[in-house]
Coordinates of N, CA and C in Angstrom, one line a residue:
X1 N 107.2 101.1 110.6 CA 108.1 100.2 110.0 C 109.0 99.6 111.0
X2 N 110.0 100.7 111.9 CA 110.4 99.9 113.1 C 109.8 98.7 113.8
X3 N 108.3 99.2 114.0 CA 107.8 98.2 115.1 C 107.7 96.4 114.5
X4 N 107.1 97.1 113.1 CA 107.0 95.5 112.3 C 108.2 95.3 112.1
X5 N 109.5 95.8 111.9 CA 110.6 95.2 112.2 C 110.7 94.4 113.2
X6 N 110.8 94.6 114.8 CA 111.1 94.1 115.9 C 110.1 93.3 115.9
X7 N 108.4 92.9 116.0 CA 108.0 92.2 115.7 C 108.4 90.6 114.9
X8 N 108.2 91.0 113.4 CA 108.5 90.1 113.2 C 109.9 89.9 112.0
X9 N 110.9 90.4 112.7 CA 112.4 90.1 112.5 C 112.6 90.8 111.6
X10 N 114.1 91.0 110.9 CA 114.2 91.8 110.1 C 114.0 91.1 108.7
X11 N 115.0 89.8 108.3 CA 114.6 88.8 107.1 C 113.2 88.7 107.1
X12 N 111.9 88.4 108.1 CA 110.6 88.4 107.5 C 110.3 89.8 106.9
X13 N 110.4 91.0 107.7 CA 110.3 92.0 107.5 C 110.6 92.4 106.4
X14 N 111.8 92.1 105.6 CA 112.3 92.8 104.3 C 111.7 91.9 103.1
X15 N 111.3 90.3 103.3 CA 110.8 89.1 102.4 C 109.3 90.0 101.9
X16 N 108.7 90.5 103.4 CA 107.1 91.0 103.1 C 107.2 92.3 102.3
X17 N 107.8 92.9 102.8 CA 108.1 94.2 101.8 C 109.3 94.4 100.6
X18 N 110.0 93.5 100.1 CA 110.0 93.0 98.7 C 109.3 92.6 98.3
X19 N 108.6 91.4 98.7 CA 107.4 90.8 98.2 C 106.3 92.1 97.6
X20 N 105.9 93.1 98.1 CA 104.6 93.9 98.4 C 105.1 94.7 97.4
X21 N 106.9 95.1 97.4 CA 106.8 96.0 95.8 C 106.8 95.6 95.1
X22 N 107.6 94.0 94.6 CA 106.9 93.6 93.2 C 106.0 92.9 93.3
X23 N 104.6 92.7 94.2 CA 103.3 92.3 93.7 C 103.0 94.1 93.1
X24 N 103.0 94.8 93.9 CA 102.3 96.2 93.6 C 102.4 96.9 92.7
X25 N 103.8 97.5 92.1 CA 104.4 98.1 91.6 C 103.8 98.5 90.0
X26 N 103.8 96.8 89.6 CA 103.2 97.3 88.6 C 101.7 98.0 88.1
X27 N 101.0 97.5 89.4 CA 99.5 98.1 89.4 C 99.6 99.9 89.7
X28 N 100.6 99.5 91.2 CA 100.6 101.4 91.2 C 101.1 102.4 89.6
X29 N 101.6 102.0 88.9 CA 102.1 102.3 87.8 C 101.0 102.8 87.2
X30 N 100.3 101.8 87.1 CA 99.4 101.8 86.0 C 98.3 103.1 86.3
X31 N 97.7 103.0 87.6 CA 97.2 103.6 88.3 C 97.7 105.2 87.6
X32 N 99.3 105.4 88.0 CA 99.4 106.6 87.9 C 99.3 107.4 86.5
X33 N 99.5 106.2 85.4 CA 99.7 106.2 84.5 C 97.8 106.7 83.7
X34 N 96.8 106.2 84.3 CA 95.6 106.2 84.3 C 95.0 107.6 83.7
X35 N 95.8 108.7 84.4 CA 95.1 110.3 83.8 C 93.9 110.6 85.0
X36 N 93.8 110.0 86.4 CA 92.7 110.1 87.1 C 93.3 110.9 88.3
X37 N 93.2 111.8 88.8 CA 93.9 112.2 90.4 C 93.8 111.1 91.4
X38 N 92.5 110.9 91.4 CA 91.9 109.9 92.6 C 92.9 108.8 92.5
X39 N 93.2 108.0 91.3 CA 94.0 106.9 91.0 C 95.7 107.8 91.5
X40 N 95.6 108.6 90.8 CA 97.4 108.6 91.0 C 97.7 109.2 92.8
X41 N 96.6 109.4 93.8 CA 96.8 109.9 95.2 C 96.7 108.1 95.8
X42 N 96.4 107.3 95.1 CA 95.8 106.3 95.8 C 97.3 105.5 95.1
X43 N 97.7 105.3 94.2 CA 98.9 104.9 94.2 C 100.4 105.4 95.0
X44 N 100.1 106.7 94.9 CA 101.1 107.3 95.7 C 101.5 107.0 97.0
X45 N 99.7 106.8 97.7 CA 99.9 106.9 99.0 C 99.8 104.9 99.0
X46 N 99.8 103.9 98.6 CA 100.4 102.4 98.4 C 101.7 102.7 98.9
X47 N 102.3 103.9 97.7 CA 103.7 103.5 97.6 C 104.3 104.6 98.3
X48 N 103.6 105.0 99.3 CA 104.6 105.6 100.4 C 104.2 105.2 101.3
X49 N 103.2 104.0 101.8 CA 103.5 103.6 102.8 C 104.4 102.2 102.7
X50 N 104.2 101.6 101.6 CA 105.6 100.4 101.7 C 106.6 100.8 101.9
X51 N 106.9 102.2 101.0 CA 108.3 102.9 101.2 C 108.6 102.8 102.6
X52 N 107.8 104.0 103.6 CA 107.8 103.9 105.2 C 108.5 102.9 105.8
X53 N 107.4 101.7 105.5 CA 107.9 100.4 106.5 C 109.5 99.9 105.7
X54 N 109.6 100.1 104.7 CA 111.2 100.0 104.3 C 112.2 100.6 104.9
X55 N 111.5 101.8 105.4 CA 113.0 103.1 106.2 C 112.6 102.4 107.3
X56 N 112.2 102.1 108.1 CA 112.1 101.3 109.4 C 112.8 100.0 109.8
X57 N 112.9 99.5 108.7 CA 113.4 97.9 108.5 C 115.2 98.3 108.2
X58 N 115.1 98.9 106.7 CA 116.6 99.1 106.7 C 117.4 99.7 107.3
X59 N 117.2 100.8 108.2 CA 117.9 101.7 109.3 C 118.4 100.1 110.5
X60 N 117.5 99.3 111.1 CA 117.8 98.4 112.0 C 118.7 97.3 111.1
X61 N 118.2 97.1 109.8 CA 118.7 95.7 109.5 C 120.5 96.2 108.9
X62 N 121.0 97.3 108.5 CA 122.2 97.8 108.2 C 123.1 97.9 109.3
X63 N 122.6 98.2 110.2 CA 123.4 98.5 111.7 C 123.5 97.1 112.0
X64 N 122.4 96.1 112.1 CA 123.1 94.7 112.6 C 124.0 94.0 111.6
X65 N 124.5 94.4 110.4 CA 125.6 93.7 109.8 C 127.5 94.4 109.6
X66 N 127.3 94.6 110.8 CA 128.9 95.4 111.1 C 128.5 95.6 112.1
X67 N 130.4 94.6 112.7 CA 130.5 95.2 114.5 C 131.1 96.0 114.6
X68 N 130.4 97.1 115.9 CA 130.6 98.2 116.0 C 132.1 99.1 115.7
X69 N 133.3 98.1 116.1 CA 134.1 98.7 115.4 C 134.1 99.5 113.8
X70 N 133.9 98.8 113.0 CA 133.8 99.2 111.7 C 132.4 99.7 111.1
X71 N 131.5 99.8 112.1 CA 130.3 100.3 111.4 C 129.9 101.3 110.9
X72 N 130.4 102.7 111.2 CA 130.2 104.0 110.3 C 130.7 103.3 108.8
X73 N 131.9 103.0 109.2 CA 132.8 102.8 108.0 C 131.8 101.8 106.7
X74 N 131.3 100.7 107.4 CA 130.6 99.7 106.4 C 129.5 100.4 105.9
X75 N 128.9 101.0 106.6 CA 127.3 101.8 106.3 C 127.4 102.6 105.0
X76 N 128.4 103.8 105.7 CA 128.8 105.3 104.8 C 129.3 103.8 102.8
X77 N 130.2 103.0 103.3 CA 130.8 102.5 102.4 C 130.1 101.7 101.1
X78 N 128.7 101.0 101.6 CA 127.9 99.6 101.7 C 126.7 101.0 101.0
X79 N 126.2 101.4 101.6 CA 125.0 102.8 100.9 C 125.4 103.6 99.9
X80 N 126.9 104.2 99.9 CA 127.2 104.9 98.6 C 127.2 104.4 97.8
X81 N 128.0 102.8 97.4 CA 128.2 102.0 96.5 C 127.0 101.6 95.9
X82 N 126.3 101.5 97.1 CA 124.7 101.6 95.9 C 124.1 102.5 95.5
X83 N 123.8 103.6 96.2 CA 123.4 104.4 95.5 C 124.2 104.7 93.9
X84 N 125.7 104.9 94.2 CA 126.1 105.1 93.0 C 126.1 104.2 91.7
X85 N 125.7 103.1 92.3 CA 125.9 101.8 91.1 C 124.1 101.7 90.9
X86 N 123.3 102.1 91.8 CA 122.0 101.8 91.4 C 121.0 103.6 90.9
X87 N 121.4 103.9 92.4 CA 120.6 105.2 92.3 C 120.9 106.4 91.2
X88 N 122.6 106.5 91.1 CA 123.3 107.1 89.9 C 122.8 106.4 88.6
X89 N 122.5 105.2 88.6 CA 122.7 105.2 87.1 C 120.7 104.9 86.6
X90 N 119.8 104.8 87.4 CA 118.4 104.6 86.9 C 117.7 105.5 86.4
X91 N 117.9 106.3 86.2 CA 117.5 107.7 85.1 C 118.0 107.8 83.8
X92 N 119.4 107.1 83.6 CA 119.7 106.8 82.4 C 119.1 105.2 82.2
X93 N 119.5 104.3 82.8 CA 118.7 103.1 82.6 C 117.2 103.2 82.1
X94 N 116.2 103.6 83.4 CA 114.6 103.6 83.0 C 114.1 104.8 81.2
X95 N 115.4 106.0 80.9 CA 115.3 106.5 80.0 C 115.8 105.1 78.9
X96 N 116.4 104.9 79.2 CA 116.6 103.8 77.8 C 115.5 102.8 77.5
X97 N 114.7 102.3 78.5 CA 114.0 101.4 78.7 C 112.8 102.1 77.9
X98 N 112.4 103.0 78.6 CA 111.8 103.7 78.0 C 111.5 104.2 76.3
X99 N 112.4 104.7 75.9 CA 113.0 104.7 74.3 C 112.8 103.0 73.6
X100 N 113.6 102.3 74.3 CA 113.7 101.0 73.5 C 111.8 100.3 73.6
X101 N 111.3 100.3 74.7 CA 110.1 99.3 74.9 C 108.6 100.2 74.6
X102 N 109.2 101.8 74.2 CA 108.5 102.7 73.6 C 106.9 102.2 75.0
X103 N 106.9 102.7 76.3 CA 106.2 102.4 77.1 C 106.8 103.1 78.6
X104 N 105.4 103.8 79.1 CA 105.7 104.9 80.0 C 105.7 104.1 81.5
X105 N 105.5 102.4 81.3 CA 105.9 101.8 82.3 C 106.8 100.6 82.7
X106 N 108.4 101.6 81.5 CA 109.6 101.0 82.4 C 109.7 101.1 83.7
X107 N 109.7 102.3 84.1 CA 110.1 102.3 85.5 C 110.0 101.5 86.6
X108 N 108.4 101.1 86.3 CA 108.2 99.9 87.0 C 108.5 98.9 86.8
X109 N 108.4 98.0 85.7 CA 109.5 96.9 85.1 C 110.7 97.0 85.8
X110 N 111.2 97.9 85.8 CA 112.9 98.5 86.6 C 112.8 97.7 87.9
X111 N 111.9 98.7 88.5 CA 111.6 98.8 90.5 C 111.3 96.9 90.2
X112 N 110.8 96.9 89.4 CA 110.2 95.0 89.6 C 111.1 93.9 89.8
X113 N 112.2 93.9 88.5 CA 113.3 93.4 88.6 C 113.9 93.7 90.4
X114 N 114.4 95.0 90.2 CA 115.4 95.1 91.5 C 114.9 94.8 92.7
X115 N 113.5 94.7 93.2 CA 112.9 94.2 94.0 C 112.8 92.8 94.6
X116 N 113.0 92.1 92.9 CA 113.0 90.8 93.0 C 114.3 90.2 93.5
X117 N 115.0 91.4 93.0 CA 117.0 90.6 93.5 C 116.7 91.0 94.9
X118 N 116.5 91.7 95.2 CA 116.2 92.7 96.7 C 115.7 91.1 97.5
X119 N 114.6 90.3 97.1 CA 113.4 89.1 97.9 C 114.5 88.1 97.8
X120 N 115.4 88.2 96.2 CA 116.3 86.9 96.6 C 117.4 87.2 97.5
X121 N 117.9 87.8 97.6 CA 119.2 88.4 98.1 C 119.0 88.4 99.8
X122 N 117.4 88.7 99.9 CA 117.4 88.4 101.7 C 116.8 87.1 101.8
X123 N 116.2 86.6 101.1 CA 116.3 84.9 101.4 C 116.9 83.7 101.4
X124 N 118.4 84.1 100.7 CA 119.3 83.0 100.6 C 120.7 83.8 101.3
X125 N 120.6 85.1 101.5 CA 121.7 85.7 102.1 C 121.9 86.4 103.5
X126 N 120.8 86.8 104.2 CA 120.6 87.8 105.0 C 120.2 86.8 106.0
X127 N 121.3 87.2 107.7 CA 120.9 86.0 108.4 C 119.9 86.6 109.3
X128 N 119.3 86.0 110.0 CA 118.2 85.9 110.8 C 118.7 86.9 111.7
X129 N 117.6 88.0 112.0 CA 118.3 89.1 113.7 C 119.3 88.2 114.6
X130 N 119.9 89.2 114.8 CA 121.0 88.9 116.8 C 119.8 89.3 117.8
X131 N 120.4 88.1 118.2 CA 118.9 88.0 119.7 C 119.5 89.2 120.3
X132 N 118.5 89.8 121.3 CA 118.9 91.1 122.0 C 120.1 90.7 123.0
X133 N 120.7 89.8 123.5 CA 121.6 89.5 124.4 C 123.2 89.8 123.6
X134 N 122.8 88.8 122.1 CA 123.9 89.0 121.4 C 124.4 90.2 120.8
X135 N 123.3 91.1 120.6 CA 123.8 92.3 120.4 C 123.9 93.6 121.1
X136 N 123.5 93.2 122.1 CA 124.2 94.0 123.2 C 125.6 93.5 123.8
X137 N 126.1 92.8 123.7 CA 127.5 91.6 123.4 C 128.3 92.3 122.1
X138 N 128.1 92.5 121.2 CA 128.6 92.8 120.0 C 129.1 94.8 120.3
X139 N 128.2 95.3 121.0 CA 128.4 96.8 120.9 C 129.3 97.1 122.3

């Protein structure tokens, strides 16, 4: 995931892998959803390797949006808040979704949405890497 980060930037990087969970997501679902082993090892392992190249991408692309002064601060601050506003509350969310749409593939629907905010949110907001000069300049 690193490497295809530095390759090809971090905004392409995160476009391609939002992109890849909501093309996929719904299919891995289904897959798991299927009753087949073969199917739910073969979705699993889709969705732990996009996962992968996600931890590669977001560890580099979080550190370049806070100068070093305040960067523990923004990270620790900027990751809790979501977790707590996303991660805390999607078990009660995907349960309701669940209940209401009487279908064992909210979850996905869920990850599909948030994915999608995830593709807009780095294409109209997220600027392009600091060239290696500038960020060695910044630290």
């Amino acid at each position: 995931g690193g490497y295809l980060c530095d390759r090809l930037g971090r905004k392409q990087s995160f476009l391609i892998l939002s992109g890849a969970v909501s093309s996929l997501i719904i299919g891995c679902f289904y897959f798991l959803n299927y009753g087949s082993l073969m199917m739910v090892l073969i979705a699993m392992g889709i969705l732990t390797i996009v996962s992968s190249f996600e931890q590669g991408t977001t560890s580099a692309t979080v550190v370049e949006q806070f100068p070093a002064a305040v960067r523990y601060s923004g990270i620790a601050f900027s990751y809790n808040l979501t977790q707590a506003l996303l991660g805390g509350t999607a078990p009660v969310v995907i349960t309701l979704l669940m209940m209401y749409f009487q279908t064992n593939m909210a979850p996905a629907y869920y990850l599909f949405v948030i994915a999608s905010i995830t593709f807009l949110s780095v294409l109209f907001f997220l600027p392009k890497g600091l060239e290696k000069k500038e960020a060695e300049e910044l630290n």
